[in-house]
Amino acid sequence: MLHQEFSGSDVAAIGRIARIVGRTPEFTKADVRDSGALREVFVRHRFDAVIHFAGLKAVGESVEKPIEYYDNNVQGALVLCRAMAQAGVGVLVFSSSATVYGNAASVPIREDAPLEPTNPYGHSKLMVERILQDLEASDPGAWRIALLRYFNPVGAHPSGLIGEDPQGIPNNLMPNIAQVAVGIREKIRVFGSDYPTRDGTGVRDYIHVVDLARGHLAALETMQRERRGMTVNLGTGRGVSVLETVRAFERASGRAVPFERVARRAGDVAECYADPSLAEKILGWKATYTLEDMCRDTWRWQSMNPHGYREESRK
């Protein structure tokens, strides 16, 4: 069951999902902050659990539009929790983010590291984490909540049928690189080349979206089995720089990816990668896709769908 207004996504993806799994998902097109629409969904369907992905997610944009981020991300979570409580559904997997750690004093980052986000997006995720922790503590018998702190999701489904299709200039590195490689854009901008890292560019922990999806299923299965919530990192434990990512994509695609070095972007940190050992211990989960796999699958998606879902949506 999907419930979304397709901000940052496209209805054409529903048909693509059906082609992959052989079954069309039910979905409701609505804003997660629309309490009436949410109530209707919970009345029409019986759910065992909810996975909450809905939210705005661009660090730079959050600095420019903080009110929109707090309204969408925090208010959306509150409305959802009220609807769940009214329907008697208490199992929730929340899409959190490694941005809650901010400029970590050391890497790899463990779950008990200080939580000091440096931008409104990270603050909004931490606020929701606090709300959900308080909710679970208020009635442990009714609520089981998994807080999954994503590092940097990239890649696409290996079939090439579904992938990231940003509208306008992408906010994230991998779709930017892919659009340059396919010829939509002339070059990428590398934000900051004076960080204290091995090549001066930011270092991130990129995780394949398929590994990420497996992590959500593992969290649901663990909560059903052990009847408790959790807070875990979902990452590979390997930090990769911007320039290393560009080179890996060039190898995967066989295309050159020109780039321009520009000033740092507000809210970005120098280095961020996970210690994922707790997820392996609690969930029995471990990332298996390599950077090369991520670049290969992103390129397959982009080369098969140069303009994303847009052409299909117009048919």
Short mmCIF file of C-alpha atoms in Angstrom, two decimals:
data_model
loop_
_atom_site.label_atom_id
_atom_site.label_comp_id
_atom_site.label_asym_id
_atom_site.label_seq_id
_atom_site.Cartn_x
_atom_site.Cartn_y
_atom_site.Cartn_z
CA MET A 1 0.00 0.00 0.00
CA LEU A 2 1.50 3.34 -1.08
CA HIS A 3 0.26 6.70 0.17
CA GLN A 4 1.94 9.76 -1.29
CA GLU A 5 1.41 12.96 -3.22
CA PHE A 6 4.35 12.22 -5.57
CA SER A 7 6.47 15.15 -4.45
CA GLY A 8 9.88 14.00 -5.64
CA SER A 9 8.41 10.91 -7.29
CA ASP A 10 6.17 9.93 -10.20
CA VAL A 11 2.96 7.93 -10.59
CA ALA A 12 4.55 6.08 -13.54
CA ALA A 13 6.72 4.23 -11.02
CA ILE A 14 3.64 2.30 -9.85
CA GLY A 15 3.35 0.54 -13.21
CA ARG A 16 7.07 -0.18 -13.21
CA ILE A 17 6.82 -1.77 -9.76
CA ALA A 18 3.99 -3.98 -11.04
CA ARG A 19 6.20 -5.17 -13.90
CA ILE A 20 8.94 -6.14 -11.45
CA VAL A 21 6.86 -7.88 -8.77
CA GLY A 22 3.91 -9.08 -10.88
CA ARG A 23 1.37 -7.25 -8.75
CA THR A 24 0.11 -3.66 -8.84
CA PRO A 25 0.45 -1.92 -5.47
CA GLU A 26 -2.57 -0.08 -4.15
CA PHE A 27 -1.87 3.58 -3.64
CA THR A 28 -3.58 6.76 -2.52
CA LYS A 29 -2.44 10.07 -3.92
CA ALA A 30 -2.50 12.47 -0.96
CA ASP A 31 -0.35 14.60 1.32
CA VAL A 32 0.83 12.82 4.47
CA ARG A 33 -0.24 15.92 6.41
CA ASP A 34 -3.85 15.43 5.28
CA SER A 35 -5.36 13.84 8.38
CA GLY A 36 -8.67 13.11 6.67
CA ALA A 37 -7.04 11.23 3.81
CA LEU A 38 -4.91 9.24 6.23
CA ARG A 39 -7.93 8.31 8.35
CA GLU A 40 -9.71 7.04 5.23
CA VAL A 41 -6.75 4.85 4.34
CA PHE A 42 -6.66 3.28 7.81
CA VAL A 43 -10.43 2.73 7.71
CA ARG A 44 -10.32 1.03 4.29
CA HIS A 45 -7.33 -1.21 5.01
CA ARG A 46 -6.03 -3.28 7.90
CA PHE A 47 -2.29 -2.78 8.44
CA ASP A 48 0.18 -4.66 10.61
CA ALA A 49 2.87 -2.00 10.23
CA VAL A 50 3.77 1.29 8.55
CA ILE A 51 7.02 2.31 6.82
CA HIS A 52 7.28 6.11 6.83
CA PHE A 53 9.37 7.43 3.92
CA ALA A 54 7.46 10.64 3.17
CA GLY A 55 9.44 13.86 3.53
CA LEU A 56 11.60 16.52 1.95
CA LYS A 57 15.27 15.55 1.88
CA ALA A 58 17.64 18.08 0.29
CA VAL A 59 20.20 19.53 2.71
CA GLY A 60 20.90 22.70 0.72
CA GLU A 61 17.23 23.38 0.06
CA SER A 62 16.44 22.94 3.76
CA VAL A 63 18.79 25.81 4.59
CA GLU A 64 16.85 28.03 2.18
CA LYS A 65 13.37 26.75 3.11
CA PRO A 66 13.45 25.66 6.76
CA ILE A 67 9.75 26.23 7.44
CA GLU A 68 8.77 23.93 4.57
CA TYR A 69 11.03 21.21 5.96
CA TYR A 70 9.74 21.43 9.52
CA ASP A 71 6.15 21.55 8.30
CA ASN A 72 6.46 18.62 5.93
CA ASN A 73 8.77 16.36 7.89
CA VAL A 74 7.73 17.01 11.49
CA GLN A 75 4.05 17.79 11.00
CA GLY A 76 3.72 14.90 8.58
CA ALA A 77 5.06 12.47 11.19
CA LEU A 78 2.70 13.82 13.86
CA VAL A 79 -0.35 13.43 11.63
CA LEU A 80 0.71 9.90 10.71
CA CYS A 81 1.23 8.89 14.34
CA ARG A 82 -2.21 10.19 15.31
CA ALA A 83 -3.80 8.19 12.49
CA MET A 84 -1.89 5.07 13.52
CA ALA A 85 -2.92 5.48 17.16
CA GLN A 86 -6.58 5.88 16.19
CA ALA A 87 -6.39 2.75 14.04
CA GLY A 88 -4.54 0.71 16.66
CA VAL A 89 -1.44 0.22 14.50
CA GLY A 90 1.73 0.47 16.58
CA VAL A 91 4.59 -0.90 14.43
CA LEU A 92 6.50 1.79 12.55
CA VAL A 93 9.74 1.92 10.57
CA PHE A 94 10.96 5.50 10.21
CA SER A 95 13.25 6.75 7.47
CA SER A 96 15.75 8.82 9.47
CA SER A 97 19.13 10.07 8.32
CA ALA A 98 22.82 10.19 9.19
CA THR A 99 22.48 13.98 9.06
CA VAL A 100 21.33 13.76 12.70
CA TYR A 101 25.01 13.27 13.62
CA GLY A 102 26.18 16.51 12.02
CA ASN A 103 29.95 17.00 11.93
CA ALA A 104 30.88 13.85 13.81
CA ALA A 105 34.07 14.07 15.87
CA SER A 106 35.25 10.74 14.48
CA VAL A 107 34.37 8.14 11.88
CA PRO A 108 33.03 5.53 11.46
CA ILE A 109 29.94 6.84 13.25
CA ARG A 110 28.19 4.69 15.84
CA GLU A 111 24.59 5.07 16.98
CA ASP A 112 25.70 6.49 20.35
CA ALA A 113 27.63 9.38 18.73
CA PRO A 114 26.50 12.92 19.69
CA LEU A 115 23.44 14.11 17.76
CA GLU A 116 24.29 17.58 16.47
CA PRO A 117 22.72 18.21 13.03
CA THR A 118 24.05 21.19 11.07
CA ASN A 119 21.04 21.94 8.86
CA PRO A 120 17.23 22.12 9.05
CA TYR A 121 16.81 18.79 7.27
CA GLY A 122 18.89 17.05 9.92
CA HIS A 123 17.10 18.94 12.70
CA SER A 124 13.73 17.85 11.31
CA LYS A 125 14.80 14.20 11.29
CA LEU A 126 16.10 14.43 14.85
CA MET A 127 12.87 16.09 16.00
CA VAL A 128 10.86 13.21 14.57
CA GLU A 129 13.19 10.69 16.21
CA ARG A 130 12.57 12.37 19.58
CA ILE A 131 8.81 12.35 19.02
CA LEU A 132 8.83 8.66 18.14
CA GLN A 133 11.05 7.72 21.07
CA ASP A 134 8.70 9.56 23.44
CA LEU A 135 5.70 7.88 21.83
CA GLU A 136 7.20 4.42 22.23
CA ALA A 137 8.19 5.14 25.84
CA SER A 138 4.67 6.33 26.65
CA ASP A 139 3.21 2.88 25.89
CA PRO A 140 5.84 0.20 25.14
CA GLY A 141 3.15 -2.43 24.88
CA ALA A 142 1.43 -0.62 22.04
CA TRP A 143 4.36 0.79 20.08
CA ARG A 144 7.40 -0.75 18.41
CA ILE A 145 9.41 1.75 16.39
CA ALA A 146 12.56 1.31 14.31
CA LEU A 147 14.63 4.41 13.60
CA LEU A 148 16.78 3.67 10.55
CA ARG A 149 19.53 6.22 10.04
CA TYR A 150 20.31 6.10 6.33
CA PHE A 151 23.67 7.22 5.10
CA ASN A 152 23.61 8.08 1.36
CA PRO A 153 21.15 6.01 -0.70
CA VAL A 154 22.06 5.68 -4.38
CA GLY A 155 21.63 3.25 -7.24
CA ALA A 156 18.49 1.89 -8.89
CA HIS A 157 16.66 -1.38 -9.27
CA PRO A 158 18.94 -3.76 -11.21
CA SER A 159 16.24 -4.15 -13.89
CA GLY A 160 16.64 -0.50 -14.87
CA LEU A 161 12.87 -0.01 -14.56
CA ILE A 162 12.80 2.16 -11.44
CA GLY A 163 15.30 4.70 -10.21
CA GLU A 164 15.81 8.25 -9.03
CA ASP A 165 14.21 10.86 -11.30
CA PRO A 166 14.82 14.33 -9.83
CA GLN A 167 12.98 17.26 -11.35
CA GLY A 168 15.23 20.18 -12.24
CA ILE A 169 18.85 20.19 -11.11
CA PRO A 170 19.47 17.16 -8.87
CA ASN A 171 20.38 17.90 -5.25
CA ASN A 172 22.31 14.65 -4.85
CA LEU A 173 25.60 13.55 -6.38
CA MET A 174 24.78 10.29 -8.16
CA PRO A 175 21.82 11.50 -10.27
CA ASN A 176 23.86 14.59 -11.13
CA ILE A 177 26.71 12.43 -12.40
CA ALA A 178 24.28 10.21 -14.31
CA GLN A 179 22.64 13.15 -16.06
CA VAL A 180 26.03 14.46 -17.16
CA ALA A 181 27.06 11.02 -18.43
CA VAL A 182 23.85 10.66 -20.46
CA GLY A 183 24.24 14.14 -21.94
CA ILE A 184 21.45 16.04 -20.17
CA ARG A 185 23.88 18.30 -18.31
CA GLU A 186 27.28 19.65 -19.27
CA LYS A 187 29.12 19.04 -16.00
CA ILE A 188 28.67 18.49 -12.30
CA ARG A 189 29.59 20.94 -9.59
CA VAL A 190 31.82 19.60 -6.83
CA PHE A 191 30.86 21.51 -3.69
CA GLY A 192 34.07 22.05 -1.74
CA SER A 193 37.56 20.85 -2.62
CA ASP A 194 39.29 22.04 0.57
CA TYR A 195 37.87 19.57 3.09
CA PRO A 196 40.37 17.73 5.34
CA THR A 197 39.91 14.51 3.34
CA ARG A 198 42.23 12.48 1.12
CA ASP A 199 41.42 14.45 -2.05
CA GLY A 200 39.79 17.55 -0.54
CA THR A 201 36.24 16.56 -1.48
CA GLY A 202 33.48 15.37 0.82
CA VAL A 203 33.45 11.72 1.87
CA ARG A 204 30.17 9.82 2.15
CA ASP A 205 28.90 6.31 2.79
CA TYR A 206 26.89 5.39 -0.32
CA ILE A 207 24.41 2.55 0.12
CA HIS A 208 22.51 0.80 -2.67
CA VAL A 209 18.74 1.25 -2.51
CA VAL A 210 18.23 -2.52 -2.72
CA ASP A 211 20.36 -3.01 0.40
CA LEU A 212 18.35 -0.24 2.03
CA ALA A 213 15.06 -1.95 1.17
CA ARG A 214 16.38 -5.19 2.66
CA GLY A 215 17.20 -3.28 5.84
CA HIS A 216 13.57 -2.18 6.21
CA LEU A 217 12.31 -5.73 5.81
CA ALA A 218 14.85 -6.93 8.36
CA ALA A 219 13.65 -4.27 10.83
CA LEU A 220 10.02 -5.31 10.40
CA GLU A 221 10.86 -8.99 10.82
CA THR A 222 12.96 -8.29 13.91
CA MET A 223 10.20 -6.23 15.57
CA GLN A 224 7.66 -8.95 14.85
CA ARG A 225 9.96 -11.59 16.31
CA GLU A 226 11.40 -9.75 19.31
CA ARG A 227 8.62 -7.22 19.93
CA ARG A 228 10.90 -4.24 20.50
CA GLY A 229 12.03 -1.14 18.66
CA MET A 230 15.56 -0.11 17.71
CA THR A 231 17.83 2.64 16.40
CA VAL A 232 20.41 1.52 13.84
CA ASN A 233 22.64 2.87 11.10
CA LEU A 234 22.14 1.60 7.56
CA GLY A 235 25.38 2.07 5.66
CA THR A 236 28.26 0.11 4.21
CA GLY A 237 30.92 1.31 6.62
CA ARG A 238 33.04 2.54 3.71
CA GLY A 239 33.65 6.22 3.01
CA VAL A 240 34.02 7.31 -0.63
CA SER A 241 34.95 10.80 -1.83
CA VAL A 242 33.11 12.79 -4.49
CA LEU A 243 35.98 12.42 -6.95
CA GLU A 244 36.26 8.68 -6.29
CA THR A 245 32.55 8.37 -7.04
CA VAL A 246 32.94 10.31 -10.29
CA ARG A 247 35.78 8.02 -11.41
CA ALA A 248 33.83 4.88 -10.50
CA PHE A 249 30.87 6.11 -12.55
CA GLU A 250 33.10 6.86 -15.52
CA ARG A 251 34.34 3.27 -15.40
CA ALA A 252 30.81 1.85 -15.13
CA SER A 253 29.37 3.97 -17.94
CA GLY A 254 32.35 4.33 -20.25
CA ARG A 255 31.54 8.05 -20.38
CA ALA A 256 33.57 11.06 -19.23
CA VAL A 257 32.00 13.14 -16.44
CA PRO A 258 33.37 16.71 -16.52
CA PHE A 259 33.24 18.58 -13.22
CA GLU A 260 33.78 22.06 -11.83
CA ARG A 261 35.07 22.75 -8.33
CA VAL A 262 32.94 25.34 -6.51
CA ALA A 263 32.57 26.62 -2.94
CA ARG A 264 31.30 24.43 -0.15
CA ARG A 265 27.53 24.07 0.19
CA ALA A 266 25.86 25.33 3.37
CA GLY A 267 25.09 22.55 5.83
CA ASP A 268 27.44 19.94 4.33
CA VAL A 269 29.99 18.10 6.46
CA ALA A 270 33.47 16.88 5.49
CA GLU A 271 33.24 13.18 6.21
CA CYS A 272 30.37 10.88 7.13
CA TYR A 273 30.34 7.10 7.08
CA ALA A 274 28.74 4.47 9.25
CA ASP A 275 29.71 1.85 11.73
CA PRO A 276 26.99 -0.61 10.61
CA SER A 277 27.89 -3.37 13.08
CA LEU A 278 24.81 -2.85 15.28
CA ALA A 279 22.48 -3.44 12.32
CA GLU A 280 24.30 -6.69 11.60
CA LYS A 281 24.04 -7.73 15.24
CA ILE A 282 20.37 -6.81 15.79
CA LEU A 283 18.87 -7.27 12.33
CA GLY A 284 21.22 -9.82 10.80
CA TRP A 285 21.61 -7.28 7.98
CA LYS A 286 24.70 -6.24 6.07
CA ALA A 287 25.11 -4.19 2.89
CA THR A 288 26.30 -6.34 0.00
CA TYR A 289 26.36 -4.01 -3.03
CA THR A 290 29.65 -2.31 -3.93
CA LEU A 291 30.21 1.20 -5.28
CA GLU A 292 30.72 -0.37 -8.70
CA ASP A 293 27.30 -2.07 -8.40
CA MET A 294 25.70 1.24 -7.44
CA CYS A 295 27.21 3.04 -10.41
CA ARG A 296 26.35 0.20 -12.80
CA ASP A 297 22.69 0.10 -11.75
CA THR A 298 22.37 3.89 -11.78
CA TRP A 299 23.79 3.97 -15.29
CA ARG A 300 21.48 1.19 -16.47
CA TRP A 301 18.47 3.16 -15.17
CA GLN A 302 19.65 6.48 -16.63
CA SER A 303 20.67 5.10 -20.02
CA MET A 304 17.39 3.17 -20.38
CA ASN A 305 15.38 6.19 -19.21
CA PRO A 306 17.31 9.33 -20.23
CA HIS A 307 14.41 11.58 -19.21
CA GLY A 308 13.24 9.46 -16.31
CA TYR A 309 9.53 8.76 -16.03
CA ARG A 310 8.48 11.95 -17.81
CA GLU A 311 7.98 10.52 -21.31
CA GLU A 312 5.92 7.63 -19.95
CA SER A 313 3.81 9.98 -17.84
CA ARG A 314 2.80 11.94 -20.94
CA LYS A 315 1.51 8.87 -22.82
#
